[in-house]
mmCIF file of C-alpha atoms in Angstrom:
data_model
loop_
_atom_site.group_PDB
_atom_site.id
_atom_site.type_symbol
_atom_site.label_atom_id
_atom_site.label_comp_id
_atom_site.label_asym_id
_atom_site.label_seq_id
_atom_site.Cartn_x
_atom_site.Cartn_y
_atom_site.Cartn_z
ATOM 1 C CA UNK A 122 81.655 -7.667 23.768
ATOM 2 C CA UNK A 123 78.144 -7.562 24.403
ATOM 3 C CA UNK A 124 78.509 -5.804 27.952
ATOM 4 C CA UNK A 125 81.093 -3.134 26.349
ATOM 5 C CA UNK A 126 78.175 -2.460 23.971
ATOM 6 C CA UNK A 127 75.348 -1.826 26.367
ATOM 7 C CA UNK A 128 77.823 0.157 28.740
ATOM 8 C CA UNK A 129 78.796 2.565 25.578
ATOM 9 C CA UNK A 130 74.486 2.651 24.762
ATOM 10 C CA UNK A 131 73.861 3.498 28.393
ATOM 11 C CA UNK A 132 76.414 6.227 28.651
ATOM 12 C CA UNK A 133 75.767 7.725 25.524
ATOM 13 C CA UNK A 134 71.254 7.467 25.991
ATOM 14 C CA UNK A 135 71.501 9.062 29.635
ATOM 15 C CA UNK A 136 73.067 12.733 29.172
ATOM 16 C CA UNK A 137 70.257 13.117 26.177
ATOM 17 C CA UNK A 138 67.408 12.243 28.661
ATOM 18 C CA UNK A 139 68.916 14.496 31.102
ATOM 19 C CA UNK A 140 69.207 17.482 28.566
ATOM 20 C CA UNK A 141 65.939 16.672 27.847
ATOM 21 C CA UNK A 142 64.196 16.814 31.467
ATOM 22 C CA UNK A 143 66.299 20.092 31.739
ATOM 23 C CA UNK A 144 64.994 21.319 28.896
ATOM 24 C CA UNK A 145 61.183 20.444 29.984
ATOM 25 C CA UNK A 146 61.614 22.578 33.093
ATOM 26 C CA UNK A 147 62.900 25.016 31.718
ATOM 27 C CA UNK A 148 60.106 25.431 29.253
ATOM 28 C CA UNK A 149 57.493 24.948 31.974
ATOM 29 C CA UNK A 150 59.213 28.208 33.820
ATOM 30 C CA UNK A 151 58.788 30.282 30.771
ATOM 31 C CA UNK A 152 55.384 29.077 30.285
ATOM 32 C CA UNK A 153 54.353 30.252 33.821
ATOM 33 C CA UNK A 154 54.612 33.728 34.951
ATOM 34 C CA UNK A 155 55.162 35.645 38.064
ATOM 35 C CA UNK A 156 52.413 37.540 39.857
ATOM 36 C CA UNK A 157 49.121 36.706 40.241
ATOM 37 C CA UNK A 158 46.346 35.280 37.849
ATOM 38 C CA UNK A 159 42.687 35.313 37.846
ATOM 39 C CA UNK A 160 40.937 32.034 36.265
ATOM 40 C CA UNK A 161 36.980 32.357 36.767
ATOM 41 C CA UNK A 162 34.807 28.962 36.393
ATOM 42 C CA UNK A 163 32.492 30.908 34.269
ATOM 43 C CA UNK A 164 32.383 34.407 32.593
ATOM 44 C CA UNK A 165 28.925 34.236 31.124
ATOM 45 C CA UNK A 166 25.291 33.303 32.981
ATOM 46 C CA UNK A 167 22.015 33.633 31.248
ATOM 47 C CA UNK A 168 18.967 34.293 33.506
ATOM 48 C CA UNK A 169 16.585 33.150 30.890
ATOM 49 C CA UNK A 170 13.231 34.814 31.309
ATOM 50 C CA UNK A 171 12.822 37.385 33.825
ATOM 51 C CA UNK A 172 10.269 40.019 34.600
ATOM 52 C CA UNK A 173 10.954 43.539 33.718
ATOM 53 C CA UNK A 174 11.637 45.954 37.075
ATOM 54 C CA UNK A 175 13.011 43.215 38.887
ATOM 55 C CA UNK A 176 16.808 42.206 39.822
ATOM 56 C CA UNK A 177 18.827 39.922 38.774
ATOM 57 C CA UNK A 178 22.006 38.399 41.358
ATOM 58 C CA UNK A 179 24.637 36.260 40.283
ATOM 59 C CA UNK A 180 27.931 35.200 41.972
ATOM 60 C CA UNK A 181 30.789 34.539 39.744
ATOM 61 C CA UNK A 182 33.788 32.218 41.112
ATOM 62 C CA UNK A 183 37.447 33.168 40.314
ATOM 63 C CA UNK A 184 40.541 31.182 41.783
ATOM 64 C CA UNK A 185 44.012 33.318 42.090
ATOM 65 C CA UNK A 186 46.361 30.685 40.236
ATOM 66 C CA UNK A 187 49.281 32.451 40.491
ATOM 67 C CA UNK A 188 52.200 32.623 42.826
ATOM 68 C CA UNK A 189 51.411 36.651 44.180
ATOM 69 C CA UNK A 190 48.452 38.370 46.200
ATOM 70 C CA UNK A 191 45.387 38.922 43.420
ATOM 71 C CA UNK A 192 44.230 42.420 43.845
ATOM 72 C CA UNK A 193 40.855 43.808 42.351
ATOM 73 C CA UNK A 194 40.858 47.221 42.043
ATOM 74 C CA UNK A 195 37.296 47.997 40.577
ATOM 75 C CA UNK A 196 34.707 46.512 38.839
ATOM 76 C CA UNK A 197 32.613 48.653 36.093
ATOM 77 C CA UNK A 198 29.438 48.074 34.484
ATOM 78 C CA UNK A 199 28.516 49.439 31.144
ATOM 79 C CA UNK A 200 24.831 50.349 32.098
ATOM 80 C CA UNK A 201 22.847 49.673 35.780
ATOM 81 C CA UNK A 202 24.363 47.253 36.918
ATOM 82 C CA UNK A 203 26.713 47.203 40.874
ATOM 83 C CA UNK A 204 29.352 44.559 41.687
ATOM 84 C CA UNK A 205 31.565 44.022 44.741
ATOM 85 C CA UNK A 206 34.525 41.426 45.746
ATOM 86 C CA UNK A 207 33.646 38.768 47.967
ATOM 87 C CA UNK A 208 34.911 37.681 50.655
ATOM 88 C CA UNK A 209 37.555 40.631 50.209
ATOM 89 C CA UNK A 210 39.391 42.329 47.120
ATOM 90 C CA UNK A 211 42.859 40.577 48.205
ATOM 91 C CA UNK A 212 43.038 37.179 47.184
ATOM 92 C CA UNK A 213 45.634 34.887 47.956
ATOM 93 C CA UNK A 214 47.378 32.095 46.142
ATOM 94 C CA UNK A 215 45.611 29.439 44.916
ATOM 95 C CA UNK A 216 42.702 30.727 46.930
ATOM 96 C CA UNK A 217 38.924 31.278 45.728
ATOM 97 C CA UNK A 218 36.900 34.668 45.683
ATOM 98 C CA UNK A 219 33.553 35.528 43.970
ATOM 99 C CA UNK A 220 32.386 38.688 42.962
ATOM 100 C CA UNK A 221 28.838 38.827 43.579
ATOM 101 C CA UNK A 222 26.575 41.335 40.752
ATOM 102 C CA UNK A 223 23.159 42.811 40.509
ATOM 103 C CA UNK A 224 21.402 44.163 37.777
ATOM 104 C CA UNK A 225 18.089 45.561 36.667
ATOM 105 C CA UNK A 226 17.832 44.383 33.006
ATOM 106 C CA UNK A 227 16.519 46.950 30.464
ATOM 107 C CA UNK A 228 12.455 48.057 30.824
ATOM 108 C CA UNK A 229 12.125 46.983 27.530
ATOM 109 C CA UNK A 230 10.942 43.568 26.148
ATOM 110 C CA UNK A 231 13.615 41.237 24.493
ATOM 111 C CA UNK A 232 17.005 40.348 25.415
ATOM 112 C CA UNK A 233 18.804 42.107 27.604
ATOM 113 C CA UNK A 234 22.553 42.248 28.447
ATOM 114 C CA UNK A 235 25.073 43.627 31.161
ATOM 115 C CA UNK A 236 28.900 43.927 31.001
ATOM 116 C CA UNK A 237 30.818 43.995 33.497
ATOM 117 C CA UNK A 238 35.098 44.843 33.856
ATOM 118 C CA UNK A 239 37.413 43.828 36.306
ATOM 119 C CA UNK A 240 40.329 45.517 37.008
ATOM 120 C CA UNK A 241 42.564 43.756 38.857
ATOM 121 C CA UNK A 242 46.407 43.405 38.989
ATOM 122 C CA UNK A 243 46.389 40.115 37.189
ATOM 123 C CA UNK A 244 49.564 39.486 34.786
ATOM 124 C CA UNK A 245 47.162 38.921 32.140
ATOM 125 C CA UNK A 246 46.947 41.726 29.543
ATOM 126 C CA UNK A 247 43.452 42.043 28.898
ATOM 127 C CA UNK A 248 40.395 42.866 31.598
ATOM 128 C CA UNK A 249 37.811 40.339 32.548
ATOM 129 C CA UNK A 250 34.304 40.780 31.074
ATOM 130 C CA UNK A 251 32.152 39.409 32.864
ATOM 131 C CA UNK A 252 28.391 38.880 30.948
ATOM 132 C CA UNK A 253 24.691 38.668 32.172
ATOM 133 C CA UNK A 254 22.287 37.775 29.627
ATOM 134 C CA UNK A 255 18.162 37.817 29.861
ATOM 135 C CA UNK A 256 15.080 37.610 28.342
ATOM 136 C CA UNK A 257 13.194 40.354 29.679
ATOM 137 C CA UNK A 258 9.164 40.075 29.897
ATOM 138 C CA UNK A 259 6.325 42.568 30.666
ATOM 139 C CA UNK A 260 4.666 42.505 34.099
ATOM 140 C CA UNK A 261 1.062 41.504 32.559
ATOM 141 C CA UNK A 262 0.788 37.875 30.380
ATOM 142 C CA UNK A 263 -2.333 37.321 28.094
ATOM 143 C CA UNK A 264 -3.071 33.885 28.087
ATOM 144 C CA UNK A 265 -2.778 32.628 25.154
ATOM 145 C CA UNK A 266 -1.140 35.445 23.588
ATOM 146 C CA UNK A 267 -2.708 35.499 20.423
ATOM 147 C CA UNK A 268 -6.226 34.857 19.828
ATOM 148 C CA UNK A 269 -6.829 33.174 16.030
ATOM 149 C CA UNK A 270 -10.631 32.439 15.785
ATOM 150 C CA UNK A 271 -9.833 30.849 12.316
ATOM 151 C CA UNK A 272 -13.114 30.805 9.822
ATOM 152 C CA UNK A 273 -16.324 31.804 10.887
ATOM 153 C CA UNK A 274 -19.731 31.352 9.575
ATOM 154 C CA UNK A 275 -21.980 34.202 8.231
ATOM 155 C CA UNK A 276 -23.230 36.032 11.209
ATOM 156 C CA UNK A 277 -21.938 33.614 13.506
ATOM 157 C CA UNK A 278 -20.661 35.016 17.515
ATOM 158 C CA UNK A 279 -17.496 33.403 18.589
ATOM 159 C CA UNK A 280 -16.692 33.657 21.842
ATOM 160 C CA UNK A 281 -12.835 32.734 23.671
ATOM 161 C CA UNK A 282 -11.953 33.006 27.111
ATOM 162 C CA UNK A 283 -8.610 34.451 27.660
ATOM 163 C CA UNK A 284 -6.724 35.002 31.270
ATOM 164 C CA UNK A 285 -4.487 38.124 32.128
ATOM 165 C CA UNK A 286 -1.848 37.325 35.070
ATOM 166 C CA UNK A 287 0.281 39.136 37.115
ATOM 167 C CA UNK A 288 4.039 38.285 36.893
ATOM 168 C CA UNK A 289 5.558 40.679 38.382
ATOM 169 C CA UNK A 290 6.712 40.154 42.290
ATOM 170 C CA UNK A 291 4.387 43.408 43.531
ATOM 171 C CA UNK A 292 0.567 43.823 42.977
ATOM 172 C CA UNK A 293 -0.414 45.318 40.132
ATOM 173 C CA UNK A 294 -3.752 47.615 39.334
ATOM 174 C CA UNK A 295 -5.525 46.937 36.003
ATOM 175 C CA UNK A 296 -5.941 50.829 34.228
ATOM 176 C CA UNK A 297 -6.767 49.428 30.803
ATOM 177 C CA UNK A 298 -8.468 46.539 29.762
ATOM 178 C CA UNK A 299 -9.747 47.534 25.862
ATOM 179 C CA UNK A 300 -10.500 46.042 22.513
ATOM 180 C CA UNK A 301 -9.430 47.673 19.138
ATOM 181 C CA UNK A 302 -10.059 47.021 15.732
ATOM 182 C CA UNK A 303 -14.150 48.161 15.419
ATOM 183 C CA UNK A 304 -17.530 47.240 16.459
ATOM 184 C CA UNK A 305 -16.967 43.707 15.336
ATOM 185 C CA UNK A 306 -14.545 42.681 18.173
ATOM 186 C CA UNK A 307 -15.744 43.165 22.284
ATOM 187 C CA UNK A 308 -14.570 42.008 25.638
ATOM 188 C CA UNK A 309 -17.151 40.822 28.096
ATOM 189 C CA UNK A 310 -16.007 41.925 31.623
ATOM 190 C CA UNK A 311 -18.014 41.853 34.384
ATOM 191 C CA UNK A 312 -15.616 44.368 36.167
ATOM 192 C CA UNK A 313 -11.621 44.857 36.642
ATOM 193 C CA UNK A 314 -10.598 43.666 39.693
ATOM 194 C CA UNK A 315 -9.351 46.203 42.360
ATOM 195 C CA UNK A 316 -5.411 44.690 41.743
ATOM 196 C CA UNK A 317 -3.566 41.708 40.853
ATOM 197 C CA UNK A 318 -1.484 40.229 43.402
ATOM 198 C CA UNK A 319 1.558 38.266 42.241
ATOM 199 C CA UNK A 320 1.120 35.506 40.062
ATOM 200 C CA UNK A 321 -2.932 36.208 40.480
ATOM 201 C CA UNK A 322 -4.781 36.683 37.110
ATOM 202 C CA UNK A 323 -8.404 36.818 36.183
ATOM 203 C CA UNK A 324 -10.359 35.620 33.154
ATOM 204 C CA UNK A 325 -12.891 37.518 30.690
ATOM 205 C CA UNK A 326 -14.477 37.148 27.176
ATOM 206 C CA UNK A 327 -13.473 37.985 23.884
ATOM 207 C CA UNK A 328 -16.266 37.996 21.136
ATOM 208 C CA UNK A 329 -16.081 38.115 17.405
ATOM 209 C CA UNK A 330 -19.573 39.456 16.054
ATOM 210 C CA UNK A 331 -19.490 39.589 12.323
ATOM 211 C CA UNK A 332 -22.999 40.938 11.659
ATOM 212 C CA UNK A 333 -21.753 43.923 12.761
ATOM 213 C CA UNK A 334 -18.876 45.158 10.097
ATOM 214 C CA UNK A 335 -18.812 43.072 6.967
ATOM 215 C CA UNK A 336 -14.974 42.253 6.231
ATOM 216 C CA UNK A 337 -13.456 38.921 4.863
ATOM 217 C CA UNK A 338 -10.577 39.235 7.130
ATOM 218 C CA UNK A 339 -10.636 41.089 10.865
ATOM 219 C CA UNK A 340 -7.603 42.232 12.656
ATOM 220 C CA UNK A 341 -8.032 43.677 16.373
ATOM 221 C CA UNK A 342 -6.172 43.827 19.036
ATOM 222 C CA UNK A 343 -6.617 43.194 22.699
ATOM 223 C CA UNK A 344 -4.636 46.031 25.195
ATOM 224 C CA UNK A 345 -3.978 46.061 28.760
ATOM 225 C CA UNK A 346 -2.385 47.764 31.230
ATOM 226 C CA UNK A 347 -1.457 48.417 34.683
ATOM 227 C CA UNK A 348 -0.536 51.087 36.821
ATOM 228 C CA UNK A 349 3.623 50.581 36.210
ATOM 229 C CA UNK A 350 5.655 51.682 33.558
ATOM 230 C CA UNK A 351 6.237 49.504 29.908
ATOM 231 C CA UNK A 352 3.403 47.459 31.823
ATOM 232 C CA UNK A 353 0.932 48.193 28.228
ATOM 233 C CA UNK A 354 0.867 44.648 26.390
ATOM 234 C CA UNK A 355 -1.205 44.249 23.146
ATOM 235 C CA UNK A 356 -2.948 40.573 21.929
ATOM 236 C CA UNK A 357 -3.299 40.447 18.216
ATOM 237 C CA UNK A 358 -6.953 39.078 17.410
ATOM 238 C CA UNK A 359 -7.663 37.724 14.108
ATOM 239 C CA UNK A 360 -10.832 35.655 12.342
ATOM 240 C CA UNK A 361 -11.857 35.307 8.720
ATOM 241 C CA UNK A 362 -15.211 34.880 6.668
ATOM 242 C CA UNK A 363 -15.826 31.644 4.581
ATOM 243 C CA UNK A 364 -16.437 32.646 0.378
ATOM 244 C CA UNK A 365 -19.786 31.711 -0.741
ATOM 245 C CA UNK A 366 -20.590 30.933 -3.832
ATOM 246 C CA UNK A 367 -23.795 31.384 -5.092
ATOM 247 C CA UNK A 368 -25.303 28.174 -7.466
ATOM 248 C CA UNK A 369 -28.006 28.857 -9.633
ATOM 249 C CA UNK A 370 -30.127 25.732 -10.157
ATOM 250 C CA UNK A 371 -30.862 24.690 -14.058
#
């Protein structure tokens, strides 16, 4: 009795695991097309800080998952950027390609970002974007870049010494080394040097001279530039008189 049981369990458990398992494949079919597919590791790279007028390079990897011959028909960028295939615009099944990009970011300061669109004959409906991001710095770097001299006495000279570098890749020629604000605030320079090579810098003076104007709070600013374009940068000075109060003794 106990046999005639199992053999009536086992005959009626195996067709379900069979229709089952059919039923699996079939669903894995559907869930993978024809043709060929483009997965990329990444889609995104941030170059962090960069230095205005010079190019950025960046290879992104794609694989060809499908089953059919990837074929990239053009790649577009929204602004200055160029792209190309590499190491041809035919891929093959389950084969890896790159497509290597260059861009000059924006001459302006900030962030900065490229776009670029592949057109390929991927089964997927929608083009990849691929995405360069950077934070784009001048040429010239005060240093520090901000000068507080905090209180000052009455008719008290302050003096800071501050460094201005090169960080471009190219030399650079100093047009413009100048203070603004008034009479209060003056550089002591010696005399510009003939250029900066890359990643050279030299040092000079700032002073503060309040005998000259009579404020309670000075703003100035410190401006330089070279002989590049957006190469002007500006260093905000500030300082600040104490309040005396007078006392009148009984």
């Amino acid at each position: 009795m106990k046999d005639r049981l199992l053999i009536l369990l086992a005959s009626s458990v195996l067709p379900l695991v069979a229709l089952l398992l059919l039923a699996a494949v079939s669903y894995t079919r559907t869930e993978t097309p024809a043709g060929p597919r483009m997965e990329f590791a990444r889609t995104v790279f941030d170059a962090g800080s960069v230095v205005s007028h010079r190019a950025i390079e960046h290879d992104f990897h794609f694989r060809n998952t499908g089953n059919e011959a990837l074929v990239v028909y053009s790649i577009n960028s929204d602004c200055e950027g160029s792209a190309e295939t590499q190491p041809s615009r035919t891929i093959a099944p389950g084969e890896w390609g790159w497509i290597h990009v260059r861009y000059f970011p924006a001459k302006s300061r900030g962030i900065s970002r490229e776009i670029f669109v592949v057109d390929s004959n991927a089964t997927s409906k929608e083009k990849v974007k691929l995405e360069i991001r950077a934070h784009v710095e001048r040429n010239l770097r005060f240093v520090p870049n901000i000068l507080p001299f905090g209180f000052l006495e009455t008719d008290e000279t302050v003096v800071k010494t501050v460094r201005l570098e090169n960080r471009s890749d190219s030399p650079l020629r100093i047009v413009r080394l100048i203070a603004e604000g008034g009479e209060w605030l003056r550089l002591e320079i010696d005399e510009l040097p003939p250029s900066l090579k890359p990643g050279e810098g030299f040092s000079f003076e700032v002073l503060v001279e309040p005998e000259r104007e009579r404020r309670s709070r000075y703003t100035g600013t410190i401006v330089a530039q070279a002989d590049v374009d957006d190469s002007e940068i500006r260093m905000p000075v500030t300082a600040q008189m104490h309040t005396f109060r007078q006392i009148t003794p009984r």
